[in-house]
């Protein structure tokens, strides 16, 4: 459970935690978390000397052509911003638009909708002293470092930056770390560092943004 995880992090000498916001996980914050749950989590973290530095929701359809779908995703992040305020978190991970392998955006409408969504959410984050960080991630509109920096520059918002994840760039055959860091450095606010393993003879594909099926790895 999440309380067990915080106890473990404290026991092994970590300074903080990044916590998933998603239903269906034992070790996560619910998408409909109650204020009392958040307050208890904050008290435990404070008692252990841990900073809940970032929250990681799985919303991604900020570029959806259906305004009802798009607004539901935006409102999801609005709730997460409230959670972050209650937990004194500085960063919120963003999947920058749902854009699966093979998707197209010939007229640029999905990109424009994503930019509008990020500026709107950026205003809310800025008022609360936190930052939205768009992750280098497959099946989004920031799949490469070049895409990420282009989008961040066009959004042009002080509360919207980049989450640098070299493993994801490597998975998808994009930039190596030397190029990725040089391209993105000005806009990088946060990082993910993790191991990666390639299965021999298989290229990386994923039909989902956040959860690649084991057969696709």
PDB file of C-alpha atoms in Angstrom:
ATOM      1  CA  UNK A   1       0.000   0.000   0.000  1.00  0.00           C
ATOM      2  CA  UNK A   2       1.001   3.626  -0.273  1.00  0.00           C
ATOM      3  CA  UNK A   3       1.657   4.037   3.491  1.00  0.00           C
ATOM      4  CA  UNK A   4       3.858   0.917   3.369  1.00  0.00           C
ATOM      5  CA  UNK A   5       5.758   2.398   0.418  1.00  0.00           C
ATOM      6  CA  UNK A   6       6.457   5.651   2.270  1.00  0.00           C
ATOM      7  CA  UNK A   7       7.688   3.675   5.275  1.00  0.00           C
ATOM      8  CA  UNK A   8       9.986   1.702   2.942  1.00  0.00           C
ATOM      9  CA  UNK A   9      11.298   4.862   1.260  1.00  0.00           C
ATOM     10  CA  UNK A  10      12.136   6.314   4.665  1.00  0.00           C
ATOM     11  CA  UNK A  11      13.801   3.085   5.791  1.00  0.00           C
ATOM     12  CA  UNK A  12      16.141   2.991   2.774  1.00  0.00           C
ATOM     13  CA  UNK A  13      17.092   6.638   3.127  1.00  0.00           C
ATOM     14  CA  UNK A  14      15.187   8.325   0.313  1.00  0.00           C
ATOM     15  CA  UNK A  15      14.307  12.006   0.499  1.00  0.00           C
ATOM     16  CA  UNK A  16      11.016  11.933  -1.329  1.00  0.00           C
ATOM     17  CA  UNK A  17       8.447  10.125  -3.437  1.00  0.00           C
ATOM     18  CA  UNK A  18       6.639  10.471  -6.738  1.00  0.00           C
ATOM     19  CA  UNK A  19       3.140   9.007  -6.488  1.00  0.00           C
ATOM     20  CA  UNK A  20       0.834   7.702  -9.197  1.00  0.00           C
ATOM     21  CA  UNK A  21      -2.723   9.090  -9.297  1.00  0.00           C
ATOM     22  CA  UNK A  22      -4.765   6.330 -10.891  1.00  0.00           C
ATOM     23  CA  UNK A  23      -7.525   3.926  -9.932  1.00  0.00           C
ATOM     24  CA  UNK A  24      -6.755   0.214  -9.959  1.00  0.00           C
ATOM     25  CA  UNK A  25      -3.380   0.405  -8.196  1.00  0.00           C
ATOM     26  CA  UNK A  26      -2.858  -0.651  -4.604  1.00  0.00           C
ATOM     27  CA  UNK A  27       0.053   1.774  -4.228  1.00  0.00           C
ATOM     28  CA  UNK A  28      -1.498   4.961  -5.621  1.00  0.00           C
ATOM     29  CA  UNK A  29      -3.754   7.911  -4.908  1.00  0.00           C
ATOM     30  CA  UNK A  30      -7.317   7.447  -6.151  1.00  0.00           C
ATOM     31  CA  UNK A  31      -8.591   9.664  -8.965  1.00  0.00           C
ATOM     32  CA  UNK A  32     -11.394  10.660  -6.572  1.00  0.00           C
ATOM     33  CA  UNK A  33      -9.298  11.004  -3.424  1.00  0.00           C
ATOM     34  CA  UNK A  34     -10.989  12.475  -0.374  1.00  0.00           C
ATOM     35  CA  UNK A  35      -9.410  15.384   1.542  1.00  0.00           C
ATOM     36  CA  UNK A  36      -8.979  13.216   4.641  1.00  0.00           C
ATOM     37  CA  UNK A  37      -6.947  10.638   2.692  1.00  0.00           C
ATOM     38  CA  UNK A  38      -4.628  13.322   1.361  1.00  0.00           C
ATOM     39  CA  UNK A  39      -4.245  14.910   4.792  1.00  0.00           C
ATOM     40  CA  UNK A  40      -3.286  11.558   6.329  1.00  0.00           C
ATOM     41  CA  UNK A  41      -0.745  10.968   3.566  1.00  0.00           C
ATOM     42  CA  UNK A  42       0.752  14.416   4.072  1.00  0.00           C
ATOM     43  CA  UNK A  43       1.021  13.855   7.837  1.00  0.00           C
ATOM     44  CA  UNK A  44       2.822  10.552   7.318  1.00  0.00           C
ATOM     45  CA  UNK A  45       5.243  12.058   4.791  1.00  0.00           C
ATOM     46  CA  UNK A  46       5.976  14.999   7.089  1.00  0.00           C
ATOM     47  CA  UNK A  47       6.549  12.661  10.041  1.00  0.00           C
ATOM     48  CA  UNK A  48       9.007  10.599   7.979  1.00  0.00           C
ATOM     49  CA  UNK A  49      10.777  13.638   6.550  1.00  0.00           C
ATOM     50  CA  UNK A  50       9.742  12.761   2.972  1.00  0.00           C
ATOM     51  CA  UNK A  51       8.708  15.258   0.294  1.00  0.00           C
ATOM     52  CA  UNK A  52       5.961  14.080  -2.032  1.00  0.00           C
ATOM     53  CA  UNK A  53       7.664  15.910  -4.849  1.00  0.00           C
ATOM     54  CA  UNK A  54       5.552  14.878  -7.839  1.00  0.00           C
ATOM     55  CA  UNK A  55       2.185  13.382  -8.759  1.00  0.00           C
ATOM     56  CA  UNK A  56       1.807  11.188 -11.823  1.00  0.00           C
ATOM     57  CA  UNK A  57      -1.667  10.957 -13.371  1.00  0.00           C
ATOM     58  CA  UNK A  58      -2.418   9.004 -16.562  1.00  0.00           C
ATOM     59  CA  UNK A  59      -4.651  11.495 -18.358  1.00  0.00           C
ATOM     60  CA  UNK A  60      -3.546  12.066 -21.953  1.00  0.00           C
ATOM     61  CA  UNK A  61      -6.419  13.080 -24.250  1.00  0.00           C
ATOM     62  CA  UNK A  62      -5.769  16.804 -23.992  1.00  0.00           C
ATOM     63  CA  UNK A  63      -5.654  16.887 -27.816  1.00  0.00           C
ATOM     64  CA  UNK A  64      -8.843  14.925 -28.454  1.00  0.00           C
ATOM     65  CA  UNK A  65     -11.065  16.322 -31.192  1.00  0.00           C
ATOM     66  CA  UNK A  66     -14.127  15.546 -29.053  1.00  0.00           C
ATOM     67  CA  UNK A  67     -14.527  18.513 -26.666  1.00  0.00           C
ATOM     68  CA  UNK A  68     -16.323  16.364 -24.062  1.00  0.00           C
ATOM     69  CA  UNK A  69     -13.427  13.879 -23.908  1.00  0.00           C
ATOM     70  CA  UNK A  70     -10.863  16.685 -23.859  1.00  0.00           C
ATOM     71  CA  UNK A  71     -12.611  18.593 -21.070  1.00  0.00           C
ATOM     72  CA  UNK A  72     -12.896  15.461 -18.918  1.00  0.00           C
ATOM     73  CA  UNK A  73      -9.110  14.981 -19.150  1.00  0.00           C
ATOM     74  CA  UNK A  74      -8.467  18.633 -18.321  1.00  0.00           C
ATOM     75  CA  UNK A  75     -10.747  18.422 -15.287  1.00  0.00           C
ATOM     76  CA  UNK A  76      -8.871  15.298 -14.178  1.00  0.00           C
ATOM     77  CA  UNK A  77      -5.629  17.266 -14.055  1.00  0.00           C
ATOM     78  CA  UNK A  78      -7.407  20.134 -12.296  1.00  0.00           C
ATOM     79  CA  UNK A  79      -8.223  17.668  -9.506  1.00  0.00           C
ATOM     80  CA  UNK A  80      -4.620  16.463  -9.434  1.00  0.00           C
ATOM     81  CA  UNK A  81      -3.449  20.068  -9.069  1.00  0.00           C
ATOM     82  CA  UNK A  82      -5.674  20.298  -5.995  1.00  0.00           C
ATOM     83  CA  UNK A  83      -4.132  17.083  -4.655  1.00  0.00           C
ATOM     84  CA  UNK A  84      -0.664  18.480  -5.295  1.00  0.00           C
ATOM     85  CA  UNK A  85      -1.529  21.608  -3.355  1.00  0.00           C
ATOM     86  CA  UNK A  86      -2.711  19.503  -0.389  1.00  0.00           C
ATOM     87  CA  UNK A  87       0.481  17.412  -0.507  1.00  0.00           C
ATOM     88  CA  UNK A  88       2.892  20.312  -1.172  1.00  0.00           C
ATOM     89  CA  UNK A  89       4.013  18.711  -4.460  1.00  0.00           C
ATOM     90  CA  UNK A  90       5.960  20.775  -6.994  1.00  0.00           C
ATOM     91  CA  UNK A  91       5.515  18.769 -10.201  1.00  0.00           C
ATOM     92  CA  UNK A  92       2.745  17.003 -12.102  1.00  0.00           C
ATOM     93  CA  UNK A  93       3.695  14.539 -14.827  1.00  0.00           C
ATOM     94  CA  UNK A  94       1.837  15.092 -18.107  1.00  0.00           C
ATOM     95  CA  UNK A  95       1.293  12.728 -21.020  1.00  0.00           C
ATOM     96  CA  UNK A  96       1.341  15.353 -23.756  1.00  0.00           C
ATOM     97  CA  UNK A  97      -1.620  14.301 -25.861  1.00  0.00           C
ATOM     98  CA  UNK A  98      -2.732  10.849 -26.952  1.00  0.00           C
ATOM     99  CA  UNK A  99      -0.917  10.170 -30.239  1.00  0.00           C
ATOM    100  CA  UNK A 100      -0.454   6.471 -30.973  1.00  0.00           C
ATOM    101  CA  UNK A 101       2.068   5.095 -33.416  1.00  0.00           C
ATOM    102  CA  UNK A 102       0.578   5.578 -36.854  1.00  0.00           C
ATOM    103  CA  UNK A 103      -1.708   8.464 -35.842  1.00  0.00           C
ATOM    104  CA  UNK A 104      -1.723  11.541 -38.060  1.00  0.00           C
ATOM    105  CA  UNK A 105      -2.431  15.236 -37.527  1.00  0.00           C
ATOM    106  CA  UNK A 106      -2.419  16.598 -41.086  1.00  0.00           C
ATOM    107  CA  UNK A 107      -3.995  19.952 -40.277  1.00  0.00           C
ATOM    108  CA  UNK A 108      -2.272  20.410 -36.908  1.00  0.00           C
ATOM    109  CA  UNK A 109      -5.581  20.578 -35.042  1.00  0.00           C
ATOM    110  CA  UNK A 110      -4.592  18.027 -32.374  1.00  0.00           C
ATOM    111  CA  UNK A 111      -1.381  19.919 -31.701  1.00  0.00           C
ATOM    112  CA  UNK A 112      -3.265  23.224 -31.397  1.00  0.00           C
ATOM    113  CA  UNK A 113      -5.747  21.670 -28.964  1.00  0.00           C
ATOM    114  CA  UNK A 114      -2.896  20.261 -26.881  1.00  0.00           C
ATOM    115  CA  UNK A 115      -1.194  23.652 -26.748  1.00  0.00           C
ATOM    116  CA  UNK A 116      -4.433  25.339 -25.668  1.00  0.00           C
ATOM    117  CA  UNK A 117      -4.998  22.697 -22.970  1.00  0.00           C
ATOM    118  CA  UNK A 118      -1.460  23.043 -21.607  1.00  0.00           C
ATOM    119  CA  UNK A 119      -1.678  26.830 -21.466  1.00  0.00           C
ATOM    120  CA  UNK A 120      -4.984  26.635 -19.622  1.00  0.00           C
ATOM    121  CA  UNK A 121      -3.685  24.094 -17.106  1.00  0.00           C
ATOM    122  CA  UNK A 122      -0.386  25.980 -16.896  1.00  0.00           C
ATOM    123  CA  UNK A 123      -2.220  29.086 -15.654  1.00  0.00           C
ATOM    124  CA  UNK A 124      -3.784  27.028 -12.868  1.00  0.00           C
ATOM    125  CA  UNK A 125      -0.468  25.417 -11.938  1.00  0.00           C
ATOM    126  CA  UNK A 126       1.358  28.760 -11.947  1.00  0.00           C
ATOM    127  CA  UNK A 127      -1.159  30.271  -9.513  1.00  0.00           C
ATOM    128  CA  UNK A 128      -0.405  27.402  -7.131  1.00  0.00           C
ATOM    129  CA  UNK A 129       3.383  27.474  -7.435  1.00  0.00           C
ATOM    130  CA  UNK A 130       3.798  24.169  -9.265  1.00  0.00           C
ATOM    131  CA  UNK A 131       4.872  22.986 -12.698  1.00  0.00           C
ATOM    132  CA  UNK A 132       3.459  20.637 -15.329  1.00  0.00           C
ATOM    133  CA  UNK A 133       6.190  18.472 -16.877  1.00  0.00           C
ATOM    134  CA  UNK A 134       5.548  16.805 -20.250  1.00  0.00           C
ATOM    135  CA  UNK A 135       7.278  13.432 -20.357  1.00  0.00           C
ATOM    136  CA  UNK A 136       9.318  12.128 -23.291  1.00  0.00           C
ATOM    137  CA  UNK A 137       6.949   9.223 -23.905  1.00  0.00           C
ATOM    138  CA  UNK A 138       5.753   6.856 -26.606  1.00  0.00           C
ATOM    139  CA  UNK A 139       2.231   7.338 -28.002  1.00  0.00           C
ATOM    140  CA  UNK A 140       2.205  11.041 -27.117  1.00  0.00           C
ATOM    141  CA  UNK A 141       3.087  14.220 -29.006  1.00  0.00           C
ATOM    142  CA  UNK A 142       6.405  14.408 -27.101  1.00  0.00           C
ATOM    143  CA  UNK A 143       7.780  11.059 -28.269  1.00  0.00           C
ATOM    144  CA  UNK A 144      11.183  12.563 -29.152  1.00  0.00           C
ATOM    145  CA  UNK A 145      13.356  15.277 -27.640  1.00  0.00           C
ATOM    146  CA  UNK A 146      12.892  17.342 -30.803  1.00  0.00           C
ATOM    147  CA  UNK A 147       9.108  17.053 -30.546  1.00  0.00           C
ATOM    148  CA  UNK A 148       9.224  17.898 -26.844  1.00  0.00           C
ATOM    149  CA  UNK A 149      11.290  21.053 -27.199  1.00  0.00           C
ATOM    150  CA  UNK A 150       9.270  22.226 -30.192  1.00  0.00           C
ATOM    151  CA  UNK A 151       6.036  21.827 -28.249  1.00  0.00           C
ATOM    152  CA  UNK A 152       7.389  23.399 -25.051  1.00  0.00           C
ATOM    153  CA  UNK A 153       8.596  26.441 -26.991  1.00  0.00           C
ATOM    154  CA  UNK A 154       5.271  26.855 -28.765  1.00  0.00           C
ATOM    155  CA  UNK A 155       3.305  26.515 -25.514  1.00  0.00           C
ATOM    156  CA  UNK A 156       5.627  29.164 -24.086  1.00  0.00           C
ATOM    157  CA  UNK A 157       4.288  28.961 -20.542  1.00  0.00           C
ATOM    158  CA  UNK A 158       6.473  29.354 -17.423  1.00  0.00           C
ATOM    159  CA  UNK A 159       4.604  26.558 -15.623  1.00  0.00           C
ATOM    160  CA  UNK A 160       4.915  24.007 -18.453  1.00  0.00           C
ATOM    161  CA  UNK A 161       8.242  22.216 -18.914  1.00  0.00           C
ATOM    162  CA  UNK A 162       9.726  18.876 -19.935  1.00  0.00           C
ATOM    163  CA  UNK A 163      10.192  15.628 -18.011  1.00  0.00           C
ATOM    164  CA  UNK A 164      13.357  14.091 -19.463  1.00  0.00           C
ATOM    165  CA  UNK A 165      13.176  10.280 -19.742  1.00  0.00           C
ATOM    166  CA  UNK A 166      16.071   8.801 -21.702  1.00  0.00           C
ATOM    167  CA  UNK A 167      14.771   5.236 -21.396  1.00  0.00           C
ATOM    168  CA  UNK A 168      11.595   6.200 -23.258  1.00  0.00           C
ATOM    169  CA  UNK A 169      13.619   7.976 -25.949  1.00  0.00           C
ATOM    170  CA  UNK A 170      15.772   4.876 -26.317  1.00  0.00           C
ATOM    171  CA  UNK A 171      12.769   2.534 -26.448  1.00  0.00           C
ATOM    172  CA  UNK A 172      11.421   4.406 -29.454  1.00  0.00           C
ATOM    173  CA  UNK A 173      14.719   4.782 -31.306  1.00  0.00           C
ATOM    174  CA  UNK A 174      14.910   8.525 -30.781  1.00  0.00           C
ATOM    175  CA  UNK A 175      17.790  10.721 -29.575  1.00  0.00           C
ATOM    176  CA  UNK A 176      20.703   9.478 -27.502  1.00  0.00           C
ATOM    177  CA  UNK A 177      21.390  11.248 -24.223  1.00  0.00           C
ATOM    178  CA  UNK A 178      23.991  13.661 -25.596  1.00  0.00           C
ATOM    179  CA  UNK A 179      21.601  15.053 -28.188  1.00  0.00           C
ATOM    180  CA  UNK A 180      18.508  14.802 -25.970  1.00  0.00           C
ATOM    181  CA  UNK A 181      20.085  16.785 -23.140  1.00  0.00           C
ATOM    182  CA  UNK A 182      21.511  19.433 -25.454  1.00  0.00           C
ATOM    183  CA  UNK A 183      18.147  19.896 -27.185  1.00  0.00           C
ATOM    184  CA  UNK A 184      15.944  20.006 -24.096  1.00  0.00           C
ATOM    185  CA  UNK A 185      18.113  21.289 -21.274  1.00  0.00           C
ATOM    186  CA  UNK A 186      16.609  24.760 -21.084  1.00  0.00           C
ATOM    187  CA  UNK A 187      13.120  23.338 -20.524  1.00  0.00           C
ATOM    188  CA  UNK A 188      13.869  20.239 -18.416  1.00  0.00           C
ATOM    189  CA  UNK A 189      12.440  20.550 -14.904  1.00  0.00           C
ATOM    190  CA  UNK A 190      12.290  16.914 -13.817  1.00  0.00           C
ATOM    191  CA  UNK A 191      13.748  13.504 -14.720  1.00  0.00           C
ATOM    192  CA  UNK A 192      12.897   9.813 -14.676  1.00  0.00           C
ATOM    193  CA  UNK A 193      15.807   7.365 -14.457  1.00  0.00           C
ATOM    194  CA  UNK A 194      15.216   3.636 -14.957  1.00  0.00           C
ATOM    195  CA  UNK A 195      16.541   0.424 -16.399  1.00  0.00           C
ATOM    196  CA  UNK A 196      15.484  -0.871 -19.782  1.00  0.00           C
ATOM    197  CA  UNK A 197      15.752  -4.275 -21.436  1.00  0.00           C
ATOM    198  CA  UNK A 198      15.360  -5.067 -25.135  1.00  0.00           C
ATOM    199  CA  UNK A 199      14.106  -8.502 -26.147  1.00  0.00           C
ATOM    200  CA  UNK A 200      16.272  -9.874 -28.939  1.00  0.00           C
ATOM    201  CA  UNK A 201      14.776  -9.495 -32.410  1.00  0.00           C
ATOM    202  CA  UNK A 202      11.831  -7.319 -31.308  1.00  0.00           C
ATOM    203  CA  UNK A 203      11.266  -3.633 -31.915  1.00  0.00           C
ATOM    204  CA  UNK A 204       9.367  -1.642 -29.291  1.00  0.00           C
ATOM    205  CA  UNK A 205       5.697  -1.010 -30.020  1.00  0.00           C
ATOM    206  CA  UNK A 206       2.775  -0.237 -27.731  1.00  0.00           C
ATOM    207  CA  UNK A 207      -0.923   0.029 -28.449  1.00  0.00           C
ATOM    208  CA  UNK A 208      -1.457   1.904 -25.168  1.00  0.00           C
ATOM    209  CA  UNK A 209       0.099   5.109 -23.833  1.00  0.00           C
ATOM    210  CA  UNK A 210       0.984   3.930 -20.349  1.00  0.00           C
ATOM    211  CA  UNK A 211       0.883   0.126 -20.238  1.00  0.00           C
ATOM    212  CA  UNK A 212       2.678  -1.792 -23.000  1.00  0.00           C
ATOM    213  CA  UNK A 213       1.428  -5.360 -23.251  1.00  0.00           C
ATOM    214  CA  UNK A 214       4.175  -7.842 -22.421  1.00  0.00           C
ATOM    215  CA  UNK A 215       3.911  -9.300 -25.933  1.00  0.00           C
ATOM    216  CA  UNK A 216       4.672  -5.867 -27.433  1.00  0.00           C
ATOM    217  CA  UNK A 217       7.782  -5.098 -25.428  1.00  0.00           C
TER     218      UNK A 217
END
